[in-house]
CSV table of C-alpha atoms in Angstrom, one decimal:
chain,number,residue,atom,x,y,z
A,516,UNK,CA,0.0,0.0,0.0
A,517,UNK,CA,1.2,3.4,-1.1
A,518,UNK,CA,0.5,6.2,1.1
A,519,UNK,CA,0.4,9.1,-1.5
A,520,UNK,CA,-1.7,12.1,-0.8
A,521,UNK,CA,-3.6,13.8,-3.8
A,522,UNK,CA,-4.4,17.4,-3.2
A,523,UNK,CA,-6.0,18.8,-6.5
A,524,UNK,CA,-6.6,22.8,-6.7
A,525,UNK,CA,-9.7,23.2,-5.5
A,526,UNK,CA,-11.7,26.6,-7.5
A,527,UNK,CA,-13.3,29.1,-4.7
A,528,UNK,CA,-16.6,28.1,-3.3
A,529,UNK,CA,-19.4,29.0,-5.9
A,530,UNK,CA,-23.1,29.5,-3.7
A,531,UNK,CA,-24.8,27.3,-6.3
A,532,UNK,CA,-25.8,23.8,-4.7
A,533,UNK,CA,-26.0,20.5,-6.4
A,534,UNK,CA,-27.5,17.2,-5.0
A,535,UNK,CA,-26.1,13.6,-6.4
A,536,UNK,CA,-28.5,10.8,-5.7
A,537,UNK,CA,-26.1,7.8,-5.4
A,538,UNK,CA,-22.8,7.2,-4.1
A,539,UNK,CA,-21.5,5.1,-5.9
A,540,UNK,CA,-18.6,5.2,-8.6
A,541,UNK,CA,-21.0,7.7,-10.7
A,542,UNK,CA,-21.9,9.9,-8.4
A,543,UNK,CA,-19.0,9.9,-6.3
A,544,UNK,CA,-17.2,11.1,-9.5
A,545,UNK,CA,-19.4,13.7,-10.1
A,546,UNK,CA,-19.2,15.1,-6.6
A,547,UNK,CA,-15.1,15.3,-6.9
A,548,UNK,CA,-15.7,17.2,-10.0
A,549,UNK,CA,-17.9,19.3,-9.2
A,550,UNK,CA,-16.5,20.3,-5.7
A,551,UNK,CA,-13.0,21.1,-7.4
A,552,UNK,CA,-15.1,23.3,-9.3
A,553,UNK,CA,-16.1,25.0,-6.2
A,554,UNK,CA,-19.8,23.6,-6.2
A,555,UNK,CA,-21.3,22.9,-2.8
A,556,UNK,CA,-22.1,19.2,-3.6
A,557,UNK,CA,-24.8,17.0,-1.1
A,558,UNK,CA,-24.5,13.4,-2.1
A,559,UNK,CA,-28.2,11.0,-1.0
A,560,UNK,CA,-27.2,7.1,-0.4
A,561,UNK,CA,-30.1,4.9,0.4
A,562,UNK,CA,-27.6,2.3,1.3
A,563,UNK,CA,-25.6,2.3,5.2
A,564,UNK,CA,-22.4,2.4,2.7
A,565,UNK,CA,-20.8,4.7,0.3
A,566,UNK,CA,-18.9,3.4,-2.8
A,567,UNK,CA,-22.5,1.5,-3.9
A,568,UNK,CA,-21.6,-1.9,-5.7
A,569,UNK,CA,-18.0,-1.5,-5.4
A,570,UNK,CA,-18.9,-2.0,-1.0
A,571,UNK,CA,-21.4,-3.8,-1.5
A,572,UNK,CA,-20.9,-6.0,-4.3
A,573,UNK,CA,-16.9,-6.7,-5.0
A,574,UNK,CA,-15.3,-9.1,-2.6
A,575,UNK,CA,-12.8,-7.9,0.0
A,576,UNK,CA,-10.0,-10.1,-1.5
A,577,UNK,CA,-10.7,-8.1,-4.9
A,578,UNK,CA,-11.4,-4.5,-3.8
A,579,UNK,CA,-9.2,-4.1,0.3
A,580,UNK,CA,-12.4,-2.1,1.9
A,581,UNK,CA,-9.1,0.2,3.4
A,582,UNK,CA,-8.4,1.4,-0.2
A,583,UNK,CA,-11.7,2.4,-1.7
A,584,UNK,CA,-12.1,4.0,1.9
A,585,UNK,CA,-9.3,6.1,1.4
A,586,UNK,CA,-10.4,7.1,-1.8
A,587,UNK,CA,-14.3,8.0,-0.3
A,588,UNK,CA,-12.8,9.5,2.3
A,589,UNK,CA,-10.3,11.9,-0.3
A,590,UNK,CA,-13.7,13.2,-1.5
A,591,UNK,CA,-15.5,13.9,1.5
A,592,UNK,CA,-12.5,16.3,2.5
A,593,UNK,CA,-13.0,18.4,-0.4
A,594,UNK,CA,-16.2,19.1,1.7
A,595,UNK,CA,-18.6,17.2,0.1
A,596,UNK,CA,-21.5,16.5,2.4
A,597,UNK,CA,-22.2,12.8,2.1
A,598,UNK,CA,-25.6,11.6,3.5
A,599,UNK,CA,-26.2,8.2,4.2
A,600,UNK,CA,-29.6,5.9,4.9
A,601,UNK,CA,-31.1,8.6,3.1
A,602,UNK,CA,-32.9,7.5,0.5
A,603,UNK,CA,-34.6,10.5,-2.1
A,604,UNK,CA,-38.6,9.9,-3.6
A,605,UNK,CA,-39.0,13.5,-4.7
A,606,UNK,CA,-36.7,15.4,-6.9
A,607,UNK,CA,-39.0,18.5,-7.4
A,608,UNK,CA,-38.4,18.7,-3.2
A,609,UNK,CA,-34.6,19.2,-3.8
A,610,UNK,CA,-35.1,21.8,-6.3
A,611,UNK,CA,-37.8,23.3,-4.0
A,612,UNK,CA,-35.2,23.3,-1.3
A,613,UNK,CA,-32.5,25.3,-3.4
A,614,UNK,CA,-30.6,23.2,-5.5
A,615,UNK,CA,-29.7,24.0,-9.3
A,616,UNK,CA,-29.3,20.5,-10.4
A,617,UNK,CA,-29.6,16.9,-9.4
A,618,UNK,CA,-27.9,14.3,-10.9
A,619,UNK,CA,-29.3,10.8,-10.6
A,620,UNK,CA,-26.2,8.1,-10.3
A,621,UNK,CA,-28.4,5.5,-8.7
A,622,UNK,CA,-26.7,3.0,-10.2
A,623,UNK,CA,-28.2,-1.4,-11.1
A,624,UNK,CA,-28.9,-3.4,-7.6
A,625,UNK,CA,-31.2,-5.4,-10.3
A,626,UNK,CA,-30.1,-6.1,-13.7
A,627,UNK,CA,-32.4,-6.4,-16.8
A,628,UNK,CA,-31.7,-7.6,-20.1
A,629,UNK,CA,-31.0,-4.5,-22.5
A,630,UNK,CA,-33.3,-4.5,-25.3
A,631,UNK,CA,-31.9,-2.1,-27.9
A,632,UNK,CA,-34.2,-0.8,-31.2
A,633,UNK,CA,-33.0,-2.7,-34.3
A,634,UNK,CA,-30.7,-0.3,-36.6
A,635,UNK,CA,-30.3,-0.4,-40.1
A,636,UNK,CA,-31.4,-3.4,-42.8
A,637,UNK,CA,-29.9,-6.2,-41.0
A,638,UNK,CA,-31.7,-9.2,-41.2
A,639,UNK,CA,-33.3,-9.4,-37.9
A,640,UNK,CA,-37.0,-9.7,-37.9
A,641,UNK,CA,-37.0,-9.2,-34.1
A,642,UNK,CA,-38.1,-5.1,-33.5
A,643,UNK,CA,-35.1,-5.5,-30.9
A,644,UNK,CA,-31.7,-6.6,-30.3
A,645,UNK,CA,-30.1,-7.7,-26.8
A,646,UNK,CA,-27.0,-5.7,-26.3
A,647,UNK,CA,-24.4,-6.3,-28.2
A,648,UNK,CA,-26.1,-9.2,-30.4
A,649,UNK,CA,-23.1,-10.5,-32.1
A,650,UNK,CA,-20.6,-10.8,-29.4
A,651,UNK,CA,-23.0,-12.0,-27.2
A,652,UNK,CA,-23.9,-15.3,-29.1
A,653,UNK,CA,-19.9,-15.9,-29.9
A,654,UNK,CA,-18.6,-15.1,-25.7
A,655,UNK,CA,-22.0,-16.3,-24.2
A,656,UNK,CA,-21.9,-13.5,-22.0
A,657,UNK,CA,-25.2,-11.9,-20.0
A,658,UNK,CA,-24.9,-8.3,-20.4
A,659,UNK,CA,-26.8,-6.4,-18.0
A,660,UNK,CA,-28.1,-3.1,-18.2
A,661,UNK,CA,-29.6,-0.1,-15.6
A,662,UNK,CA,-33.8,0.3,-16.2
A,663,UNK,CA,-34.0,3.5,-18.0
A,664,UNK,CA,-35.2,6.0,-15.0
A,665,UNK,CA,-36.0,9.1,-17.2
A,666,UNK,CA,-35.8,10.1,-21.1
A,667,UNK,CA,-34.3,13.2,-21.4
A,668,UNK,CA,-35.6,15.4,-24.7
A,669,UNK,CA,-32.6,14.5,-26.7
A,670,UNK,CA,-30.4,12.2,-24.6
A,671,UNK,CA,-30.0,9.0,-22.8
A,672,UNK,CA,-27.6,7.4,-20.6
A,673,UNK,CA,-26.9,3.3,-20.5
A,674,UNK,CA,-24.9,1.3,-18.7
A,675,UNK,CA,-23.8,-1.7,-18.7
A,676,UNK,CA,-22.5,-2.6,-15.0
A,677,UNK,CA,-20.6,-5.7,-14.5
A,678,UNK,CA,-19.7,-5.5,-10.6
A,679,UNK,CA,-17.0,-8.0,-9.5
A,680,UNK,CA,-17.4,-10.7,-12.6
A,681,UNK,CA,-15.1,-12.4,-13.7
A,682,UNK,CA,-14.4,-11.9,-17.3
């Protein structure tokens, strides 16, 4: 174990706040980015834990619990406020409350099978493909992806988690 401190410049403290549902590898992210940028950042967890899958999901032997510590704990002394056992059901309450943004990271506890419209001419005759068709019938490999929680007008985020496999 290296003990090397990482001190990144840290922008002044802006007044707008931002809340991050999630704390795990997304939103943990997005907190350290946004704090450097001087953002006063409140991170929700439903869970007891922060670090979400990676605490929760990894073994011990894979991921030392000391280490990912260390780096949760690196964040939370850029003075992001970390709330745990807090689990968030109303969005329009944490705008109502003063934030300018929320950002949901809440991550996959359940994994569904991604169903993908078809593109082009191929010759599927199904109206959907499981993600990604090919590879998956040559590896054999269940990919796994997060329930879409909200369409944005011209976006949309997937993932496709694979916590602690081995591949």
């Amino acid at each position: 174990e290296h003990d090397l401190d990482f001190n990144p410049p840290q922008k002044p403290d802006r007044t707008e706040r931002v809340a991050i549902i999630g704390a795990g590898p997304a939103g943990l992210a997005a907190a350290w980015q946004l704090r450097l940028e001087g953002f006063q950042v409140t991170v929700y967890e439903s869970l007891p834990v922060a670090g979400g899958m990676l605490s929760v999901a990894i073994p011990e032997y894979r991921l030392p619990r000391n280490m990912l510590n260390k780096d949760i704990d690196a964040i939370l002394k850029l003075g992001v406020d970390l709330r745990l056992n807090t689990p968030v059901t109303d969005l329009q309450a944490l705008l109502k409350e003063g934030y300018r943004a929320v950002i949901l990271a809440v991550g996959a506890h359940h994994g569904e099978l991604a169903q993908v419209p078809a593109w082009g001419d191929g010759p599927s005759s199904s109206r959907h493909h499981r993600l990604p068709h090919d590879r998956l019938a040559r590896t054999r490999r269940r990919f796994e992806v997060a329930p879409v929680v909200a369409r944005l007008t011209r976006s949309i985020v997937v993932a496709v988690p694979r916590s602690g496999s081995d591949w």
